[in-house]
């Protein structure tokens, strides 16, 4: 199966290891992985801040970049939700052409764990991670994209991993893109509360499926000097197998 | 009071909220209680999504035919011997009510359940002509006694106070000597209010829903006072926002069910009061005179715009009860009687975009509110829409932000600029790097690193790794 990767800008610049794990994981599961080099950013920062003209620039570019892909897979719930949002972004009367193209893109976009379970039909990727962990279900992934169970199914089959339920898992971590800097004091209260809940689980590892949330929570955890490791779910699913893939 | 209260800038109110540990723990406890019971009540109903869709459909249909239903409602109320007044503005509404009160030579007024009378500052107007206006809902009563503290929640206005604080207020202002037990304090308030109920010449209430086909005003309350306010005084004035209407009793049932479950997690509240016209010959109780004041105050301007769905709101407060931002800053930080996510959408529309420009940014767009709303209002989308108005239509967002977004647009459509930008970021940040992180970033990174570490950009970006791998021949 041919898969075109969308490695989000945060993963590209700050977490290349997340992209690498994604590539290795997909290849290990028999996919032919392509990375269209023209890709940039999904446009979320502009869209959520109300700059829709700029968001449309990003959208048109991404639509064209992935026009020939069979499947577009991204290791991010939030950015995948944004790719699907393009359909609504082009809602003007003279934009129906772009809307059609946006719809075509939306139909072939998948968040990584969603792709694994729904398209590849895999729930056990044969990974091993002996650790106690907890999972942060990010808001856009669960509420906007509607992907709730896929990560859980996959994590349940990771050998050695014991997964503790995160108290108040439904609460936002306080990232929210530009919110995290524009409303830093509120964002801080939210993330501090989240860190308290994570600590309550006694987890050594915090797992998530969105680099944005992980960068925010991980950054706060580091600032507070807490001994909690932060991992993207792609890395977890590739744990114990890194060498085999390449 | 009006929609706005106080004139402290938003950011200062946020700080005050965050520092108020007392308020925050009271709000947190209330949120937890209401959220869990809402979920339980929704579950009992069966297919919650189906009910929501039905609720949304009813509200939408009503809004799309608002003229028709308002006319029907008004005709019915007239036919029953009541008076109807359509008020375009807050002033029109308050002066009409003032006239009614003055004609009766009334001095004592009891009130129950009404956000919209707060919105039009009715109490101030009536007090200015020498009336004594007593709020009879426990929450509002507490605020009134506590030197007119502004409300912090649209269903439980004094949710930011815990029992002990309430006991202190009662002790200081009313000489209360009992304990902080809710039952004891409620009994005390009842005693305080009894003479007011018996002597009041006018009773004023809000209206949760008005049934167009029968001309009925429906009040949903948790206390019995709503009934007393509408039946003891000889005059009853009901005040409603023009959108609070349902076509028939059938839709009323659905909406009341959704309201009670969403608001406090009850199947039905203890009291649902339905009033149809003034006392008729042979009725044992009910007011001699009934007025229905229907308020526009900016609502019709919202009709037909992309914000129309906000008028579907039934003021259940479910969106507040799940909002983490609301939890940490408290309702009063919003500076509006409408707080939380719905307040952040509604206040700029009713109270002025300039006054409430920051509110739509006080959200992480986590969409918990949208998920909780029983009538499917896409609250987080509407917040983005507000931001869009500020940024694109009014060009009132900060210049730095506008420039940054312009640059973003250029980079986003040019792979070359994008590549160059990531390379530049990496080199530019090098001097600040320490142990693989940036603890104190320069310029625009400051707000981020003020509370969090930033991972320093990797030496090899993902795309470089991917290309190098291909070059090394590891992959075709
Ligand atoms: S917006 Fe929805 S959830 Fe919030 S108060 Fe209105 S009806 Fe309730």
XYZ file of C-alpha atoms and ligand atoms in Angstrom:
730
model
C 0.000 0.000 0.000
C 1.313 3.422 -0.905
C 1.213 6.013 1.830
C 2.083 9.690 1.607
C 3.307 11.073 4.874
C 2.443 14.441 6.253
C 5.068 15.150 8.880
C 3.814 18.222 10.678
C 6.039 21.256 11.050
C 6.570 20.621 14.772
C 7.646 17.045 14.118
C 9.875 18.108 11.242
C 11.756 20.712 13.216
C 11.541 19.648 16.864
C 10.748 15.945 16.846
C 12.276 14.334 13.745
C 12.426 11.088 15.732
C 8.621 11.013 15.666
C 8.679 11.209 11.892
C 11.361 8.541 11.726
C 9.401 6.193 13.947
C 6.346 6.782 11.781
C 8.250 5.894 8.622
C 9.819 2.791 10.138
C 6.553 1.616 11.621
C 4.645 1.965 8.376
C 7.376 0.317 6.358
C 7.572 -2.518 8.823
C 3.860 -3.047 8.292
C 4.388 -3.312 4.568
C 3.589 0.182 3.363
C 5.495 1.975 0.690
C 6.178 5.350 2.283
C 6.474 8.524 0.321
C 7.277 11.978 1.674
C 6.178 14.742 -0.701
C 8.922 17.276 -0.067
C 6.872 20.291 -1.068
C 4.707 20.030 2.074
C 4.818 22.825 4.624
C 2.294 23.389 7.420
C -1.419 22.596 7.680
C -2.207 26.225 8.421
C -3.626 25.754 11.867
C -1.861 28.671 13.579
C -3.373 31.077 11.059
C -6.774 29.392 10.952
C -7.294 29.314 14.698
C -6.146 32.898 15.082
C -8.682 34.046 12.526
C -6.344 34.705 9.605
C -8.246 32.721 7.073
C -6.665 34.333 4.052
C -3.304 32.989 5.190
C -4.799 29.668 6.223
C -6.163 29.314 2.705
C -2.710 29.827 1.256
C -1.463 26.926 3.334
C -4.548 24.890 2.456
C -4.239 25.349 -1.297
C -0.593 24.451 -1.150
C -1.209 21.306 0.880
C -4.125 20.244 -1.291
C -1.916 20.440 -4.336
C 1.012 18.758 -2.663
C -1.098 15.732 -1.784
C -3.306 15.728 -4.859
C -1.850 12.490 -6.186
C -1.611 10.593 -2.919
C -3.664 7.466 -2.268
C -3.553 7.912 1.486
C -2.272 10.812 3.519
C -1.118 9.827 6.984
C 0.054 12.177 9.726
C 1.335 11.482 13.236
C -0.979 14.172 14.620
C -4.694 14.204 15.387
C -4.852 17.953 15.402
C -3.210 18.516 12.024
C -5.246 15.736 10.450
C -8.395 17.432 11.725
C -7.140 20.639 10.133
C -6.683 18.956 6.743
C -10.305 17.885 6.970
C -11.356 21.385 7.978
C -10.324 22.739 4.551
C -13.728 21.688 3.253
C -15.333 24.288 5.519
C -12.580 26.809 4.989
C -13.482 27.069 1.299
C -17.123 27.859 1.768
C -17.445 30.946 -0.416
C -19.643 30.865 -3.486
C -16.695 31.158 -5.846
C -14.684 28.540 -4.045
C -16.540 25.390 -4.967
C -13.633 24.136 -7.034
C -11.300 24.283 -4.075
C -13.971 22.842 -1.893
C -14.190 19.817 -4.150
C -10.441 19.333 -4.010
C -10.534 19.795 -0.232
C -13.195 17.119 0.023
C -11.075 14.719 -2.006
C -8.159 15.331 0.352
C -10.341 14.977 3.454
C -11.511 11.582 2.304
C -8.015 10.128 2.179
C -6.548 11.699 5.327
C -5.816 9.635 8.374
C -4.191 10.147 11.693
C -1.518 7.476 12.188
C -3.298 5.226 14.719
C -6.556 5.614 12.848
C -4.814 4.471 9.661
C -3.249 1.484 11.375
C -6.497 0.200 12.858
C -9.014 1.241 10.214
C -7.131 0.793 6.954
C -4.372 -1.661 7.722
C -6.565 -3.481 10.232
C -3.662 -3.898 12.639
C -4.006 -3.705 16.393
C -0.854 -5.468 17.492
C 2.299 -3.987 15.985
C 4.578 -6.271 17.957
C 6.208 -3.498 19.973
C 7.726 -3.856 23.424
C 8.069 -1.162 26.053
C 8.452 -2.309 29.625
C 7.175 0.747 31.479
C 4.270 2.227 33.348
C 2.613 4.869 31.210
C -0.448 7.033 30.868
C -2.032 8.378 27.713
C -3.129 11.950 26.997
C -6.048 11.991 24.601
C -5.685 15.313 22.880
C -8.820 17.383 22.301
C -8.652 17.813 18.560
C -7.933 14.153 18.001
C -10.864 12.975 20.119
C -13.388 15.757 19.662
C -12.751 17.158 16.207
C -11.397 14.093 14.467
C -13.399 11.638 16.558
C -10.548 9.170 17.060
C -10.856 7.758 20.571
C -10.264 4.037 20.636
C -7.542 3.471 18.045
C -4.595 4.501 20.247
C -5.969 2.487 23.148
C -6.306 -0.665 21.084
C -2.750 -0.340 19.831
C -1.252 0.480 23.213
C -3.061 -2.423 24.849
C -0.985 -4.773 22.702
C 2.410 -3.266 23.461
C 4.286 -5.862 25.468
C 5.428 -4.850 28.900
C 3.479 -1.636 28.871
C 1.133 -1.070 31.758
C -1.261 1.733 31.044
C -2.751 3.750 33.893
C -5.930 5.697 33.332
C -5.355 9.441 33.458
C -7.723 11.226 35.858
C -9.785 13.948 34.169
C -8.538 12.715 30.804
C -11.246 14.766 29.088
C -9.618 18.047 30.115
C -7.500 20.046 27.708
C -3.786 20.296 28.583
C -3.819 24.018 27.836
C -1.763 24.016 24.652
C -4.219 25.369 22.121
C -1.566 26.652 19.685
C -1.298 30.422 19.995
C -3.406 30.225 23.168
C -0.349 28.842 24.964
C 1.524 32.080 24.415
C -1.290 34.589 24.123
C -2.933 33.496 27.341
C 0.165 32.056 29.011
C -1.088 32.494 32.611
C -4.275 30.508 31.924
C -2.350 27.972 29.891
C -0.006 27.504 32.828
C -2.851 26.785 35.239
C -4.240 24.214 32.848
C -0.981 22.405 32.273
C -0.118 22.412 35.963
C -3.396 20.735 36.736
C -2.676 18.203 33.992
C 0.783 17.456 35.389
C -0.732 16.844 38.816
C -3.090 14.298 37.278
C -0.254 12.638 35.383
C 1.724 12.340 38.603
C -1.257 10.771 40.313
C -0.959 7.827 37.955
C 2.657 7.157 38.948
C 3.483 6.842 35.274
C 7.088 7.036 34.124
C 6.035 7.748 30.569
C 3.494 10.156 29.176
C 2.231 9.129 25.757
C 0.375 11.330 23.306
C -0.475 11.518 19.625
C 0.094 15.214 19.057
C 3.475 16.908 19.117
C 1.896 20.229 20.104
C 0.392 18.924 23.341
C 3.528 16.913 24.064
C 5.802 19.880 23.542
C 3.653 21.909 25.922
C 3.271 19.288 28.652
C 6.812 18.009 28.215
C 8.200 21.531 28.392
C 6.366 22.188 31.622
C 7.382 18.833 33.080
C 11.006 19.589 32.278
C 10.787 23.065 33.724
C 9.488 21.561 36.939
C 12.195 18.928 36.917
C 9.796 15.998 37.101
C 11.096 12.529 36.171
C 8.498 11.799 33.514
C 9.465 10.805 29.991
C 7.362 12.072 27.120
C 6.848 9.903 24.054
C 4.824 10.165 20.897
C 2.681 7.123 20.236
C 4.598 6.446 17.005
C 7.745 6.012 19.058
C 5.980 3.716 21.481
C 4.664 1.561 18.668
C 8.146 1.297 17.233
C 9.767 0.570 20.607
C 12.020 -2.450 20.770
C 11.978 -2.613 16.993
C 13.841 0.446 15.816
C 16.633 -1.501 14.193
C 14.492 -3.927 12.267
C 12.722 -1.263 10.309
C 15.645 0.377 8.564
C -25.961 46.007 36.030
C -26.045 45.562 32.255
C -24.099 42.956 30.378
C -20.826 44.472 31.423
C -19.739 44.841 34.994
C -16.664 46.581 36.276
C -14.128 48.262 34.055
C -11.022 46.310 34.944
C -9.147 45.140 31.877
C -9.517 41.497 30.996
C -5.955 40.411 31.779
C -6.127 41.890 35.250
C -9.391 40.090 35.938
C -7.765 36.863 34.777
C -4.896 37.337 37.234
C -7.312 38.060 40.009
C -9.266 34.928 39.178
C -6.179 32.754 39.068
C -4.974 34.069 42.420
C -8.320 33.386 44.080
C -7.709 29.841 45.312
C -10.954 29.961 47.227
C -13.059 30.727 44.218
C -11.256 28.171 42.111
C -11.797 25.283 44.442
C -15.485 26.221 44.805
C -15.869 26.382 41.032
C -13.967 23.141 40.513
C -16.152 21.255 42.969
C -19.322 22.587 41.377
C -18.093 21.766 37.876
C -17.249 18.227 38.834
C -20.623 17.681 40.468
C -22.582 19.083 37.551
C -20.530 17.407 34.865
C -20.878 13.935 36.326
C -24.564 14.215 36.979
C -25.134 15.642 33.523
C -23.421 12.670 31.935
C -25.445 10.256 34.060
C -28.717 11.995 33.257
C -27.883 12.054 29.561
C -27.128 8.368 29.611
C -30.487 7.550 31.130
C -32.182 9.344 28.299
C -30.994 6.804 25.780
C -29.510 8.119 22.583
C -28.240 11.489 23.703
C -27.015 12.414 20.229
C -30.526 11.902 18.872
C -31.966 14.159 21.547
C -29.394 16.814 20.863
C -30.181 16.767 17.200
C -33.859 17.070 17.976
C -33.169 19.953 20.354
C -31.083 21.688 17.745
C -33.715 21.186 15.098
C -36.453 22.642 17.266
C -34.402 25.690 18.125
C -33.363 26.200 14.519
C -36.842 25.877 13.190
C -38.141 28.362 15.729
C -35.443 30.882 14.893
C -36.096 30.562 11.203
C -39.774 31.323 11.778
C -39.374 33.654 14.680
C -41.688 36.347 13.292
C -44.488 33.886 12.943
C -44.147 32.420 16.426
C -43.713 35.787 18.104
C -46.919 36.972 16.542
C -48.749 33.838 17.551
C -47.468 34.147 21.089
C -48.415 37.759 21.347
C -51.913 37.115 19.946
C -52.492 34.346 22.456
C -51.356 36.420 25.402
C -53.611 39.276 24.292
C -56.541 36.945 23.891
C -56.033 35.745 27.456
C -56.156 39.295 28.751
C -52.429 39.878 29.171
C -50.294 42.689 27.808
C -47.375 42.215 25.451
C -44.622 44.700 24.849
C -41.881 44.327 22.260
C -38.778 46.202 23.352
C -36.111 46.941 20.820
C -33.613 48.216 23.347
C -32.848 47.845 27.031
C -34.140 51.376 27.634
C -37.461 50.673 25.986
C -37.886 47.602 28.126
C -36.969 49.199 31.406
C -39.073 52.279 30.845
C -42.100 50.172 29.981
C -41.656 48.145 33.162
C -41.076 51.311 35.156
C -44.355 52.709 33.867
C -46.238 49.569 34.850
C -44.761 49.732 38.327
C -45.475 53.456 38.685
C -49.029 53.156 37.503
C -49.630 50.693 40.309
C -47.787 52.949 42.687
C -45.796 49.896 43.632
C -42.874 50.075 46.040
C -42.079 46.458 46.774
C -40.975 44.073 44.077
C -39.975 40.442 44.238
C -37.987 38.806 41.440
C -37.086 35.350 40.320
C -34.910 33.722 37.673
C -33.839 36.146 35.107
C -30.615 36.782 33.251
C -32.294 39.084 30.810
C -33.338 41.544 33.522
C -29.660 41.699 34.494
C -28.867 42.323 30.867
C -31.124 45.375 30.793
C -30.137 46.623 34.285
C -33.705 46.506 35.468
C -32.953 46.599 39.184
C -31.046 49.869 38.889
C -33.927 51.519 37.065
C -36.482 50.368 39.612
C -34.335 51.258 42.582
C -33.837 54.708 41.119
C -37.566 55.360 41.417
C -37.529 54.259 45.028
C -38.567 50.620 44.762
C -37.228 47.864 46.947
C -36.317 44.999 44.642
C -35.673 41.627 46.267
C -34.077 38.728 44.421
C -35.685 35.539 45.671
C -33.555 32.840 44.066
C -30.997 31.742 46.601
C -28.008 32.367 44.335
C -29.131 35.836 43.290
C -30.182 36.631 46.831
C -26.698 35.861 48.131
C -25.141 38.141 45.518
C -27.591 40.915 46.307
C -26.885 40.688 50.024
C -23.138 40.564 49.365
C -23.070 44.158 48.102
C -24.293 43.252 44.627
C -21.431 40.924 43.804
C -21.658 40.141 40.069
C -22.786 36.669 38.994
C -20.218 34.111 37.898
C -22.349 31.392 36.335
C -25.480 31.565 34.233
C -27.265 28.890 36.213
C -25.660 29.142 39.646
C -24.705 32.801 39.854
C -22.941 32.471 43.214
C -21.104 29.257 42.448
C -17.819 30.997 43.241
C -18.683 31.204 46.911
C -18.535 28.231 49.201
C -20.812 27.648 52.180
C -18.528 29.205 54.713
C -18.260 32.389 52.670
C -22.038 32.508 52.389
C -22.452 31.995 56.109
C -20.094 34.889 56.748
C -21.988 37.153 54.375
C -25.290 36.316 56.047
C -23.793 36.837 59.494
C -22.293 40.196 58.570
C -25.191 41.612 56.631
C -28.239 39.965 58.165
C -27.148 38.950 61.635
C -27.408 35.238 60.890
C -26.151 33.101 63.756
C -26.637 29.561 62.403
C -24.256 27.066 60.878
C -22.932 26.748 57.346
C -25.306 23.874 56.592
C -27.188 24.560 53.346
C -30.530 23.463 54.825
C -30.227 25.804 57.746
C -29.159 28.722 55.606
C -31.945 28.098 53.113
C -34.508 27.996 55.887
C -33.138 31.278 57.165
C -33.424 32.893 53.742
C -36.966 31.650 53.442
C -37.868 33.384 56.646
C -36.210 36.554 55.490
C -38.147 36.469 52.248
C -41.576 35.605 53.571
C -42.671 39.158 54.379
C -41.380 40.295 50.993
C -43.507 37.763 49.176
C -46.574 38.742 51.156
C -46.230 42.473 50.707
C -44.856 42.742 47.191
C -47.075 44.533 44.716
C -45.233 43.349 41.637
C -43.524 40.080 40.815
C -40.937 39.983 38.025
C -39.602 36.812 36.444
C -37.657 35.702 33.443
C -38.941 33.077 31.083
C -37.134 29.900 30.115
C -39.497 29.171 27.272
C -42.690 30.692 25.992
C -45.111 28.364 24.224
C -46.419 30.136 21.132
C -49.545 28.049 20.582
C -50.938 28.654 24.069
C -49.344 31.903 25.157
C -47.746 30.185 28.111
C -44.705 31.336 30.011
C -42.633 28.527 31.425
C -40.201 28.901 34.312
C -37.808 26.207 35.352
C -36.530 26.596 38.893
C -34.956 24.566 41.610
C -36.693 26.386 44.390
C -40.351 27.026 44.979
C -39.975 30.772 44.936
C -40.780 31.130 41.250
C -44.304 30.051 42.012
C -44.641 32.540 44.855
C -43.348 35.401 42.744
C -45.862 34.700 40.022
C -48.883 34.017 42.175
C -48.785 36.228 45.263
C -48.292 39.759 43.939
C -51.234 41.233 42.010
C -49.029 42.094 39.037
C -46.703 39.721 37.217
C -44.215 40.925 34.634
C -42.382 38.250 32.684
C -39.328 39.351 30.742
C -37.928 37.224 27.935
C -35.312 37.381 25.229
C -37.115 37.260 21.900
C -35.564 33.908 21.004
C -36.845 32.013 24.024
C -39.812 30.557 22.292
C -41.074 27.086 21.317
C -43.952 26.358 18.941
C -46.026 23.944 21.018
C -46.127 21.997 24.258
C -44.607 19.041 22.508
C -41.377 20.914 21.807
C -41.503 22.394 25.261
C -41.251 18.939 26.729
C -38.123 18.143 24.726
C -36.474 21.443 25.540
C -37.248 21.314 29.246
C -35.869 17.784 29.371
C -32.649 18.882 27.686
C -32.394 21.959 29.880
C -32.801 20.173 33.195
C -30.450 17.368 32.299
C -27.802 19.658 30.889
C -27.984 22.243 33.619
C -27.868 20.245 36.801
C -28.147 16.673 35.689
C -31.704 16.199 36.798
C -34.378 14.540 34.770
C -36.675 17.361 35.697
C -36.110 20.106 38.192
C -38.253 20.343 41.243
C -40.386 23.106 39.810
C -41.617 23.751 36.342
C -44.005 26.612 36.411
C -46.289 27.217 33.478
C -48.385 30.348 33.450
C -51.012 31.090 30.936
C -52.363 34.617 31.168
C -53.635 36.487 34.219
C -56.093 35.144 36.753
C -59.376 34.336 35.109
C -62.787 34.473 36.758
C -62.980 31.535 39.128
C -59.199 30.962 39.401
C -57.993 30.698 42.953
C -54.631 32.284 42.382
C -52.575 34.076 39.774
C -51.936 37.726 39.141
C -54.663 40.184 38.253
C -52.440 41.787 35.697
C -49.935 40.075 33.423
C -47.284 41.658 31.199
C -44.954 39.906 28.842
C -41.960 41.986 27.824
C -40.149 40.567 24.801
C -36.650 41.883 24.398
C -34.588 42.270 21.286
C -31.580 44.246 22.546
C -29.311 43.192 19.703
C -30.708 39.736 19.055
C -32.333 40.428 15.727
C -28.991 41.702 14.471
C -27.619 38.200 15.034
C -30.413 36.541 13.076
C -29.354 35.625 9.587
C -25.635 35.981 10.331
C -23.073 33.233 10.787
C -23.635 33.658 14.513
C -27.342 32.824 14.374
C -26.850 29.449 16.053
C -25.896 31.225 19.259
C -29.571 32.135 19.621
C -30.302 28.420 19.979
C -28.824 28.680 23.464
C -31.119 27.646 26.284
C -28.807 28.949 29.020
C -28.207 25.577 30.605
C -24.618 26.320 31.541
C -23.320 22.916 30.441
C -20.585 24.585 28.415
C -19.362 26.419 31.507
C -19.343 23.251 33.523
C -16.877 21.532 31.234
C -14.679 24.507 30.370
C -11.174 24.369 31.867
C -10.555 28.040 31.166
C -13.707 28.977 33.065
C -12.573 26.780 35.928
C -9.263 28.541 36.316
C -10.272 32.151 35.885
C -13.818 32.074 37.274
C -16.939 33.553 35.725
C -16.327 37.081 36.900
C -13.127 37.323 34.869
C -15.273 37.482 31.739
C -16.576 40.878 32.862
C -20.004 39.996 31.558
C -23.103 38.464 33.074
C -22.703 35.839 30.362
C -19.532 33.943 31.212
C -17.770 30.819 30.005
C -17.735 29.715 26.379
C -21.243 30.925 25.606
C -20.354 34.234 27.233
C -17.225 34.524 25.117
C -19.361 34.128 22.012
C -22.417 36.095 23.120
C -20.916 39.038 25.010
C -19.179 40.580 21.989
C -22.423 40.253 20.033
C -24.737 41.755 22.634
C -22.360 43.940 24.609
C -20.113 45.261 21.862
C -17.140 43.774 20.062
C -14.748 46.409 21.310
C -15.652 45.869 24.924
C -15.196 42.125 24.754
C -12.497 41.769 22.140
C -10.257 39.526 24.276
C -12.906 37.011 25.278
C -12.837 34.905 22.097
C -9.109 34.388 22.647
C -9.647 33.042 26.152
C -10.119 29.533 24.844
C -7.767 26.759 23.847
C -10.403 25.645 21.308
C -10.549 22.270 23.004
C -14.203 22.016 21.951
C -15.359 20.546 25.265
C -18.107 23.182 25.180
C -19.257 22.207 21.714
C -19.346 18.594 22.814
C -21.457 19.393 25.885
C -23.976 21.754 24.320
C -27.431 20.130 24.234
C -28.484 22.119 21.181
C -25.326 21.597 19.146
C -24.036 25.153 19.022
C -20.545 24.966 17.460
C -19.110 27.211 20.161
C -15.437 26.752 19.318
C -16.097 27.514 15.647
C -17.907 30.688 16.617
C -14.947 31.723 18.765
C -12.695 31.360 15.726
C -15.186 33.350 13.689
C -14.971 36.160 16.241
C -11.189 36.075 15.980
C -11.496 36.274 12.244
C -13.620 39.383 12.529
C -11.087 41.013 14.809
C -8.118 40.039 12.674
C -9.394 40.321 9.118
C -12.433 42.545 9.073
C -11.629 45.036 11.782
C -7.852 44.687 11.653
C -7.704 45.170 15.372
C -5.302 42.381 16.222
C -1.797 43.422 17.297
C 0.468 44.590 14.484
C 3.172 42.081 15.376
C 0.691 39.258 15.058
C -0.566 40.513 11.726
C 2.941 40.685 10.336
C 3.805 37.265 11.669
C 0.718 35.782 10.051
C 1.487 37.455 6.774
C 4.913 35.873 6.892
C 3.303 32.572 7.818
C 1.128 32.726 4.716
C 4.171 33.301 2.526
C 6.133 30.485 4.086
C 3.211 28.080 4.012
C 2.888 28.228 0.256
C 6.539 28.177 -0.564
C 8.528 25.008 0.162
C 11.749 26.909 -0.399
C 10.949 29.596 2.124
C 9.735 26.929 4.521
C 13.015 25.019 4.313
C 15.022 28.170 4.637
C 12.901 29.225 7.616
C 13.435 26.009 9.538
C 17.177 26.185 8.892
C 17.233 29.773 10.021
C 15.274 28.985 13.179
C 17.735 26.287 14.048
C 20.812 28.475 13.685
C 19.204 31.497 15.256
C 18.286 29.569 18.376
C 21.671 27.952 18.851
C 23.029 30.604 21.248
C 20.123 30.026 23.608
C 20.438 26.290 23.708
C 21.481 24.503 26.838
C 21.321 20.728 27.309
C 19.089 20.279 24.303
C 16.525 22.797 25.515
C 15.914 26.506 25.497
C 15.062 27.798 28.932
C 14.872 31.465 28.154
C 14.014 32.234 24.591
C 14.504 35.573 22.860
C 11.715 37.905 21.662
C 8.629 36.073 20.511
C 9.664 32.907 22.340
C 9.487 34.636 25.685
C 5.841 33.906 26.491
C 6.491 30.254 25.752
C 9.683 29.897 27.747
C 8.355 31.975 30.623
C 6.678 28.813 31.869
C 7.940 25.934 29.721
C 11.203 24.641 28.286
C 11.362 24.556 24.511
C 13.098 21.637 22.896
C 15.891 23.014 20.762
C 15.401 22.277 17.082
C 17.226 19.139 16.003
C 20.431 19.251 13.946
C 18.801 17.142 11.295
C 15.191 17.892 10.472
C 12.927 15.052 9.491
C 13.043 15.946 5.839
C 16.820 15.998 5.876
C 16.868 12.593 7.509
C 14.469 11.239 4.918
C 16.526 12.582 2.036
C 19.830 11.485 3.517
C 18.467 8.036 4.008
C 17.517 7.849 0.396
C 20.916 9.170 -0.611
C 22.672 6.651 1.582
C 20.760 4.073 -0.375
C 18.988 2.651 2.619
C 15.732 3.088 0.835
C 14.848 3.419 -2.805
S -24.281 27.370 24.632
Fe -25.207 25.341 24.789
S -24.221 24.464 26.603
Fe -23.839 26.659 26.718
S -25.496 27.474 27.935
Fe -26.166 27.621 25.808
S -27.292 25.762 25.424
Fe -26.139 25.423 27.292
